[in-house]
Amino acid sequence: SHHVLLANTPAGIGIRITPPGLQFTITNKIMIAEIQRDSPADVDGRLRVGDQVLEVNDTPVDCLRFSEVKELMLRSPGPFVSLLVARDVHEYSNQDYFIHPSMLR
């Protein structure tokens, strides 16, 4: 896992997360589903679709509702949003394997 510090802009940090168990085959985990072009997350370059979000601003997300995780990201009080993310290089080596086809529409 690794920490990523991103600029907190009025438009957000530029990622879309997916609720546990909906679009990815992995369940009970908050995953990055999309990274918007030219956003702070895209420019930084360290996040990938499929990364698991473990913490937002040093708050573990494993016991939070999906809506609470989104609020943490959107209403971050400072100029930065801190994410702790994990990436399983073996499981995520082929992104077509774990992205649900509905995401490709």
mmCIF file of C-alpha atoms in Angstrom:
data_model
loop_
_atom_site.group_PDB
_atom_site.id
_atom_site.type_symbol
_atom_site.label_atom_id
_atom_site.label_comp_id
_atom_site.label_asym_id
_atom_site.label_seq_id
_atom_site.Cartn_x
_atom_site.Cartn_y
_atom_site.Cartn_z
ATOM 1 C CA SER A 1 0.000 0.000 0.000
ATOM 2 C CA HIS A 2 1.068 3.582 -0.511
ATOM 3 C CA HIS A 3 -0.045 7.106 0.359
ATOM 4 C CA VAL A 4 -1.006 9.576 -2.356
ATOM 5 C CA LEU A 5 -1.491 13.280 -1.606
ATOM 6 C CA LEU A 6 -3.608 15.085 -4.208
ATOM 7 C CA ALA A 7 -4.621 18.717 -4.653
ATOM 8 C CA ASN A 8 -8.159 19.326 -3.432
ATOM 9 C CA THR A 9 -9.787 21.341 -6.230
ATOM 10 C CA PRO A 10 -13.397 22.591 -6.478
ATOM 11 C CA ALA A 11 -13.953 19.832 -9.047
ATOM 12 C CA GLY A 12 -12.519 17.200 -6.696
ATOM 13 C CA ILE A 13 -9.459 15.009 -7.081
ATOM 14 C CA GLY A 14 -10.651 13.357 -10.283
ATOM 15 C CA ILE A 15 -11.493 9.789 -9.332
ATOM 16 C CA ARG A 16 -14.734 7.832 -9.308
ATOM 17 C CA ILE A 17 -15.024 5.073 -6.747
ATOM 18 C CA THR A 18 -17.314 2.101 -6.958
ATOM 19 C CA PRO A 19 -19.435 0.718 -4.115
ATOM 20 C CA PRO A 20 -18.454 -2.666 -2.677
ATOM 21 C CA GLY A 21 -19.655 -5.630 -4.683
ATOM 22 C CA LEU A 22 -21.295 -3.731 -7.544
ATOM 23 C CA GLN A 23 -19.044 -3.400 -10.578
ATOM 24 C CA PHE A 24 -15.923 -5.284 -9.596
ATOM 25 C CA THR A 25 -15.682 -8.989 -8.897
ATOM 26 C CA ILE A 26 -13.960 -8.118 -5.618
ATOM 27 C CA THR A 27 -16.485 -7.597 -2.841
ATOM 28 C CA ASN A 28 -16.464 -5.497 0.342
ATOM 29 C CA LYS A 29 -13.812 -3.124 -0.981
ATOM 30 C CA ILE A 30 -13.936 0.457 -2.210
ATOM 31 C CA MET A 31 -12.193 0.521 -5.576
ATOM 32 C CA ILE A 32 -11.121 3.249 -7.985
ATOM 33 C CA ALA A 33 -13.351 2.813 -11.027
ATOM 34 C CA GLU A 34 -12.268 5.797 -13.120
ATOM 35 C CA ILE A 35 -9.605 8.496 -13.235
ATOM 36 C CA GLN A 36 -10.638 11.671 -15.045
ATOM 37 C CA ARG A 37 -8.257 13.034 -17.651
ATOM 38 C CA ASP A 38 -6.197 16.070 -16.571
ATOM 39 C CA SER A 39 -7.475 15.821 -12.985
ATOM 40 C CA PRO A 40 -5.133 15.971 -9.963
ATOM 41 C CA ALA A 41 -5.202 12.151 -9.804
ATOM 42 C CA ASP A 42 -4.368 11.832 -13.511
ATOM 43 C CA VAL A 43 -1.555 14.410 -13.413
ATOM 44 C CA ASP A 44 -0.059 12.767 -10.304
ATOM 45 C CA GLY A 45 -0.014 9.407 -12.090
ATOM 46 C CA ARG A 46 0.276 7.076 -9.102
ATOM 47 C CA LEU A 47 -3.344 5.895 -8.901
ATOM 48 C CA ARG A 48 -4.721 3.190 -11.172
ATOM 49 C CA VAL A 49 -8.195 1.914 -11.944
ATOM 50 C CA GLY A 50 -8.616 -1.088 -9.665
ATOM 51 C CA ASP A 51 -6.664 0.311 -6.728
ATOM 52 C CA GLN A 52 -8.373 -0.347 -3.407
ATOM 53 C CA VAL A 53 -8.973 2.708 -1.206
ATOM 54 C CA LEU A 54 -7.972 1.883 2.384
ATOM 55 C CA GLU A 55 -7.988 5.346 3.984
ATOM 56 C CA VAL A 56 -9.105 8.874 3.143
ATOM 57 C CA ASN A 57 -7.343 11.618 5.125
ATOM 58 C CA ASP A 58 -6.055 9.028 7.619
ATOM 59 C CA THR A 59 -9.592 7.667 8.206
ATOM 60 C CA PRO A 60 -9.931 3.918 7.515
ATOM 61 C CA VAL A 61 -12.845 3.276 5.156
ATOM 62 C CA ASP A 62 -13.430 -0.417 5.851
ATOM 63 C CA CYS A 63 -16.183 0.289 8.400
ATOM 64 C CA LEU A 64 -17.740 3.277 6.619
ATOM 65 C CA ARG A 65 -20.741 3.362 4.316
ATOM 66 C CA PHE A 66 -20.021 4.160 0.671
ATOM 67 C CA SER A 67 -21.733 7.556 1.049
ATOM 68 C CA GLU A 68 -19.455 8.387 3.987
ATOM 69 C CA VAL A 69 -16.355 7.598 1.931
ATOM 70 C CA LYS A 70 -17.579 9.887 -0.851
ATOM 71 C CA GLU A 71 -18.225 12.646 1.699
ATOM 72 C CA LEU A 72 -14.699 12.298 3.082
ATOM 73 C CA MET A 73 -13.305 12.839 -0.402
ATOM 74 C CA LEU A 74 -15.629 15.655 -1.425
ATOM 75 C CA ARG A 75 -15.580 17.629 1.816
ATOM 76 C CA SER A 76 -11.907 17.418 2.666
ATOM 77 C CA PRO A 77 -11.175 20.569 4.704
ATOM 78 C CA GLY A 78 -7.634 21.304 3.551
ATOM 79 C CA PRO A 79 -5.890 21.980 0.257
ATOM 80 C CA PHE A 80 -5.061 18.271 -0.170
ATOM 81 C CA VAL A 81 -6.776 14.901 -0.021
ATOM 82 C CA SER A 82 -4.684 12.017 1.304
ATOM 83 C CA LEU A 83 -5.439 8.488 0.111
ATOM 84 C CA LEU A 84 -3.950 5.220 1.265
ATOM 85 C CA VAL A 85 -4.405 2.718 -1.546
ATOM 86 C CA ALA A 86 -3.455 -0.890 -2.179
ATOM 87 C CA ARG A 87 -2.751 -2.633 -5.441
ATOM 88 C CA ASP A 88 -2.524 -6.383 -5.925
ATOM 89 C CA VAL A 89 -0.223 -6.631 -8.916
ATOM 90 C CA HIS A 90 -1.045 -10.294 -9.510
ATOM 91 C CA GLU A 91 -4.803 -9.909 -9.416
ATOM 92 C CA TYR A 92 -4.796 -6.597 -11.279
ATOM 93 C CA SER A 93 -2.274 -7.397 -13.978
ATOM 94 C CA ASN A 94 -5.045 -7.774 -16.564
ATOM 95 C CA GLN A 95 -7.595 -4.996 -16.018
ATOM 96 C CA ASP A 96 -10.079 -6.581 -18.425
ATOM 97 C CA TYR A 97 -10.326 -9.428 -15.934
ATOM 98 C CA PHE A 98 -11.837 -7.438 -13.113
ATOM 99 C CA ILE A 99 -13.625 -4.512 -14.795
ATOM 100 C CA HIS A 100 -17.279 -5.368 -15.283
ATOM 101 C CA PRO A 101 -18.408 -4.974 -18.909
ATOM 102 C CA SER A 102 -21.027 -2.408 -17.887
ATOM 103 C CA MET A 103 -18.187 0.000 -17.085
ATOM 104 C CA LEU A 104 -17.002 -0.031 -20.681
ATOM 105 C CA ARG A 105 -20.211 1.414 -22.157
#
